[in-house]
Tab-separated table of N, CA and C in Angstrom:
chain	number	residue	atom	x	y	z
A	1	UNK	N	42.696	68.923	56.729
A	1	UNK	CA	43.848	69.965	56.674
A	1	UNK	C	44.588	69.492	56.473
A	2	UNK	N	45.703	68.046	56.483
A	2	UNK	CA	46.792	68.254	56.216
A	2	UNK	C	46.699	67.843	54.950
A	3	UNK	N	46.894	67.648	53.402
A	3	UNK	CA	46.022	67.599	52.311
A	3	UNK	C	47.241	68.820	51.387
A	4	UNK	N	47.791	67.959	49.807
A	4	UNK	CA	48.538	68.600	49.634
A	4	UNK	C	47.531	69.674	48.652
A	5	UNK	N	48.078	71.344	49.028
A	5	UNK	CA	47.031	71.923	47.574
A	5	UNK	C	48.127	72.350	46.878
A	6	UNK	N	47.045	73.026	45.650
A	6	UNK	CA	48.013	73.444	44.587
A	6	UNK	C	48.973	74.465	44.883
A	7	UNK	N	48.908	75.494	46.096
A	7	UNK	CA	50.331	76.219	46.256
A	7	UNK	C	51.713	75.875	46.552
A	8	UNK	N	50.838	74.252	47.386
A	8	UNK	CA	52.180	73.840	47.983
A	8	UNK	C	53.295	73.759	46.644
A	9	UNK	N	52.099	72.629	45.801
A	9	UNK	CA	53.323	72.186	44.585
A	9	UNK	C	53.852	73.110	43.946
A	10	UNK	N	53.334	74.330	43.890
A	10	UNK	CA	53.791	75.808	43.170
A	10	UNK	C	55.188	75.745	43.244
A	11	UNK	N	54.973	75.844	45.273
A	11	UNK	CA	55.852	76.104	45.799
A	11	UNK	C	57.596	75.574	45.977
A	12	UNK	N	56.998	74.709	46.229
A	12	UNK	CA	58.162	73.527	45.996
A	12	UNK	C	58.953	73.204	44.227
A	13	UNK	N	57.656	73.132	43.211
A	13	UNK	CA	58.723	73.918	42.370
A	13	UNK	C	59.351	74.849	42.121
A	14	UNK	N	59.405	75.824	42.757
A	14	UNK	CA	60.103	76.757	42.399
A	14	UNK	C	61.589	77.270	43.467
A	15	UNK	N	61.245	76.368	44.422
A	15	UNK	CA	62.187	75.230	45.662
A	15	UNK	C	63.364	75.050	44.776
A	16	UNK	N	62.912	73.822	43.802
A	16	UNK	CA	63.002	72.847	43.136
A	16	UNK	C	64.377	73.806	41.583
A	17	UNK	N	63.704	74.548	41.262
A	17	UNK	CA	64.252	75.228	39.825
A	17	UNK	C	65.445	76.077	40.557
A	18	UNK	N	64.982	76.595	41.910
A	18	UNK	CA	66.144	77.759	42.495
A	18	UNK	C	67.277	77.143	42.715
A	19	UNK	N	67.308	75.802	43.019
A	19	UNK	CA	68.601	74.767	43.416
A	19	UNK	C	68.496	74.641	42.186
A	20	UNK	N	68.025	73.946	41.493
A	20	UNK	CA	69.010	73.634	40.601
A	20	UNK	C	69.450	74.105	39.484
A	21	UNK	N	68.107	75.414	38.825
A	21	UNK	CA	68.357	76.320	37.812
A	21	UNK	C	67.472	75.792	36.885
A	22	UNK	N	67.795	76.514	35.828
A	22	UNK	CA	67.471	76.241	34.363
A	22	UNK	C	67.102	75.418	33.458
A	23	UNK	N	69.140	75.461	33.606
A	23	UNK	CA	69.655	74.661	32.286
A	23	UNK	C	69.819	73.343	32.806
A	24	UNK	N	69.666	73.167	34.303
A	24	UNK	CA	70.376	71.989	34.822
A	24	UNK	C	68.554	71.096	34.952
A	25	UNK	N	67.479	71.062	34.753
A	25	UNK	CA	66.398	70.363	35.132
A	25	UNK	C	65.866	69.085	33.553
A	26	UNK	N	66.320	70.204	32.420
A	26	UNK	CA	66.371	68.670	32.023
A	26	UNK	C	67.004	67.387	31.205
A	27	UNK	N	67.851	67.859	32.588
A	27	UNK	CA	69.123	66.752	32.025
A	27	UNK	C	68.468	66.072	33.707
A	28	UNK	N	67.975	66.350	34.323
A	28	UNK	CA	68.112	65.578	35.822
A	28	UNK	C	66.153	65.218	35.267
A	29	UNK	N	65.378	66.011	34.571
A	29	UNK	CA	64.440	64.901	34.493
A	29	UNK	C	64.403	63.902	33.086
A	30	UNK	N	65.475	64.046	33.020
A	30	UNK	CA	66.156	63.091	31.267
A	30	UNK	C	66.155	61.494	32.328
A	31	UNK	N	67.371	62.222	33.026
A	31	UNK	CA	68.263	61.379	33.981
A	31	UNK	C	67.237	59.495	35.235
A	32	UNK	N	66.304	60.649	35.646
A	32	UNK	CA	65.160	60.052	36.548
A	32	UNK	C	64.259	59.066	35.157
A	33	UNK	N	64.237	60.090	34.421
A	33	UNK	CA	62.920	58.672	33.286
A	33	UNK	C	63.767	57.944	32.935
A	34	UNK	N	64.886	57.934	32.329
A	34	UNK	CA	65.758	56.773	31.952
A	34	UNK	C	66.282	55.641	33.726
A	35	UNK	N	65.854	56.264	34.880
A	35	UNK	CA	66.239	54.879	35.574
A	35	UNK	C	65.494	54.787	35.547
A	36	UNK	N	63.700	54.989	35.612
A	36	UNK	CA	63.090	54.533	35.922
A	36	UNK	C	62.314	53.970	34.552
A	37	UNK	N	63.046	53.631	33.528
A	37	UNK	CA	62.945	53.276	32.619
A	37	UNK	C	63.655	51.826	32.988
A	38	UNK	N	64.767	51.984	33.476
A	38	UNK	CA	65.098	51.029	33.795
A	38	UNK	C	64.710	49.931	34.936
A	39	UNK	N	64.575	50.521	36.194
A	39	UNK	CA	63.760	50.108	36.586
A	39	UNK	C	62.387	49.414	36.400
A	40	UNK	N	61.820	49.115	35.594
A	40	UNK	CA	60.326	48.482	34.745
A	40	UNK	C	61.674	47.759	34.454
A	41	UNK	N	61.856	47.703	33.590
A	41	UNK	CA	62.609	46.963	32.901
A	41	UNK	C	63.277	45.721	33.535
A	42	UNK	N	63.876	45.394	34.447
A	42	UNK	CA	64.248	44.802	35.937
A	42	UNK	C	63.232	44.384	36.561
A	43	UNK	N	62.189	45.082	36.826
A	43	UNK	CA	61.209	44.531	37.456
A	43	UNK	C	60.288	43.402	36.854
A	44	UNK	N	60.530	44.026	35.551
A	44	UNK	CA	59.821	43.395	33.942
A	44	UNK	C	60.784	41.099	34.286
A	45	UNK	N	62.463	41.853	33.959
A	45	UNK	CA	62.445	40.404	33.877
A	45	UNK	C	62.436	39.614	35.578
A	46	UNK	N	62.538	40.590	36.671
A	46	UNK	CA	62.137	39.466	37.383
A	46	UNK	C	60.432	38.491	37.782
A	47	UNK	N	59.663	39.573	37.308
A	47	UNK	CA	58.689	38.566	37.680
A	47	UNK	C	58.550	37.557	36.921
A	48	UNK	N	59.567	38.136	34.828
A	48	UNK	CA	59.124	37.235	34.066
A	48	UNK	C	60.136	36.229	34.401
A	49	UNK	N	61.204	35.658	35.118
A	49	UNK	CA	62.220	34.955	35.630
A	49	UNK	C	61.372	33.999	36.926
A	50	UNK	N	60.569	34.477	37.869
A	50	UNK	CA	59.654	34.055	38.309
A	50	UNK	C	58.887	33.058	37.766
A	51	UNK	N	57.892	33.722	36.710
A	51	UNK	CA	56.733	32.831	36.638
A	51	UNK	C	57.679	31.952	34.942
A	52	UNK	N	58.819	31.780	34.555
A	52	UNK	CA	59.739	30.785	34.580
A	52	UNK	C	59.640	29.717	35.595
A	53	UNK	N	60.125	29.956	36.452
A	53	UNK	CA	61.073	29.058	37.858
A	53	UNK	C	59.570	28.421	38.316
A	54	UNK	N	58.303	29.067	38.154
A	54	UNK	CA	57.078	28.721	38.803
A	54	UNK	C	56.893	27.094	37.558
A	55	UNK	N	56.539	27.326	36.208
A	55	UNK	CA	56.423	26.800	35.346
A	55	UNK	C	57.072	25.252	35.630
A	56	UNK	N	58.546	25.821	35.204
A	56	UNK	CA	59.833	24.839	34.976
A	56	UNK	C	59.687	23.751	36.725
A	57	UNK	N	61.385	23.138	36.525
A	57	UNK	CA	61.012	22.855	38.110
A	57	UNK	C	62.360	23.038	38.706
A	58	UNK	N	62.244	24.404	38.544
A	58	UNK	CA	63.066	25.387	39.052
A	58	UNK	C	64.234	24.199	40.015
A	59	UNK	N	64.837	23.950	38.635
A	59	UNK	CA	66.551	23.585	38.618
A	59	UNK	C	67.342	24.072	37.272
A	60	UNK	N	66.888	25.210	37.055
A	60	UNK	CA	67.290	25.304	35.708
A	60	UNK	C	67.964	27.226	36.678
A	61	UNK	N	68.854	27.926	36.052
A	61	UNK	CA	69.736	28.872	36.902
A	61	UNK	C	69.865	29.755	35.086
A	62	UNK	N	69.179	30.975	35.781
A	62	UNK	CA	68.962	32.138	34.242
A	62	UNK	C	70.387	33.193	34.783
A	63	UNK	N	70.955	33.166	33.676
A	63	UNK	CA	72.065	34.035	34.049
A	63	UNK	C	72.478	35.561	33.487
A	64	UNK	N	71.665	36.593	33.959
A	64	UNK	CA	72.377	38.010	32.432
A	64	UNK	C	73.912	38.457	32.629
A	65	UNK	N	74.536	38.740	31.054
A	65	UNK	CA	75.440	39.469	30.998
A	65	UNK	C	75.563	40.210	31.392
A	66	UNK	N	76.222	40.917	31.282
A	66	UNK	CA	76.540	42.709	30.717
A	66	UNK	C	76.139	42.824	30.135
A	67	UNK	N	75.995	42.168	28.470
A	67	UNK	CA	76.356	42.473	27.584
A	67	UNK	C	75.205	42.354	26.584
A	68	UNK	N	74.302	42.152	27.817
A	68	UNK	CA	72.910	42.193	26.542
A	68	UNK	C	72.415	40.187	27.132
A	69	UNK	N	73.205	39.800	27.140
A	69	UNK	CA	72.998	38.190	26.317
A	69	UNK	C	72.800	36.693	27.926
A	70	UNK	N	71.965	36.153	27.102
A	70	UNK	CA	71.405	35.383	29.058
A	70	UNK	C	71.664	33.977	28.800
A	71	UNK	N	72.304	33.652	29.547
A	71	UNK	CA	73.046	32.359	29.436
A	71	UNK	C	71.785	31.261	30.801
A	72	UNK	N	71.595	30.002	29.818
A	72	UNK	CA	70.848	29.089	31.067
A	72	UNK	C	71.866	27.961	31.505
A	73	UNK	N	71.985	27.708	32.998
A	73	UNK	CA	72.684	26.459	33.362
A	73	UNK	C	71.787	25.295	34.520
A	74	UNK	N	71.698	24.142	34.366
A	74	UNK	CA	71.146	23.377	34.963
A	74	UNK	C	71.674	22.917	35.985
A	75	UNK	N	72.783	23.890	36.205
A	75	UNK	CA	74.944	23.397	37.411
A	75	UNK	C	74.224	24.344	38.303
A	76	UNK	N	74.366	23.614	39.533
A	76	UNK	CA	75.249	24.496	40.525
A	76	UNK	C	76.236	25.377	40.067
A	77	UNK	N	76.127	27.071	40.958
A	77	UNK	CA	77.379	27.787	40.325
A	77	UNK	C	77.903	27.169	41.216
A	78	UNK	N	79.298	27.073	40.864
A	78	UNK	CA	80.865	26.654	41.342
A	78	UNK	C	81.177	27.520	43.222
A	79	UNK	N	81.504	25.722	43.898
A	79	UNK	CA	81.408	26.516	45.279
A	79	UNK	C	80.054	26.092	45.673
A	80	UNK	N	78.784	25.992	46.053
A	80	UNK	CA	77.760	25.308	46.232
A	80	UNK	C	78.043	23.828	45.637
A	81	UNK	N	79.003	23.167	46.332
A	81	UNK	CA	79.030	21.941	46.496
A	81	UNK	C	77.774	20.860	48.331
A	82	UNK	N	77.214	20.883	48.208
A	82	UNK	CA	76.379	19.459	49.577
A	82	UNK	C	76.489	18.787	49.811
A	83	UNK	N	77.758	18.031	48.862
A	83	UNK	CA	78.414	17.502	49.745
A	83	UNK	C	79.635	17.309	50.434
A	84	UNK	N	79.669	17.009	52.096
A	84	UNK	CA	80.279	17.364	52.567
A	84	UNK	C	82.418	17.263	52.653
A	85	UNK	N	82.522	18.137	53.353
A	85	UNK	CA	84.054	17.705	53.444
A	85	UNK	C	84.719	17.050	54.307
A	86	UNK	N	85.902	16.644	54.425
A	86	UNK	CA	86.744	15.934	54.532
A	86	UNK	C	87.411	16.709	55.853
């Protein structure tokens, strides 16, 4: 009874067309597609990082810079000292 019927989808598409207009729909679809592509690549990077951490001893940290390069360090980040302060 509460199932989504084909005419529900048709009405929804007509409302979206009226709200955004025919000129903006291709741009909207393109931006949604690009966002999904970025989301998928970030999720893949996270799962690859998890696999790498489980395979190693967990002491290495990997950081991805804004330019796409990746750096690896086995030292803790600055300010994360475990020594007690006086």
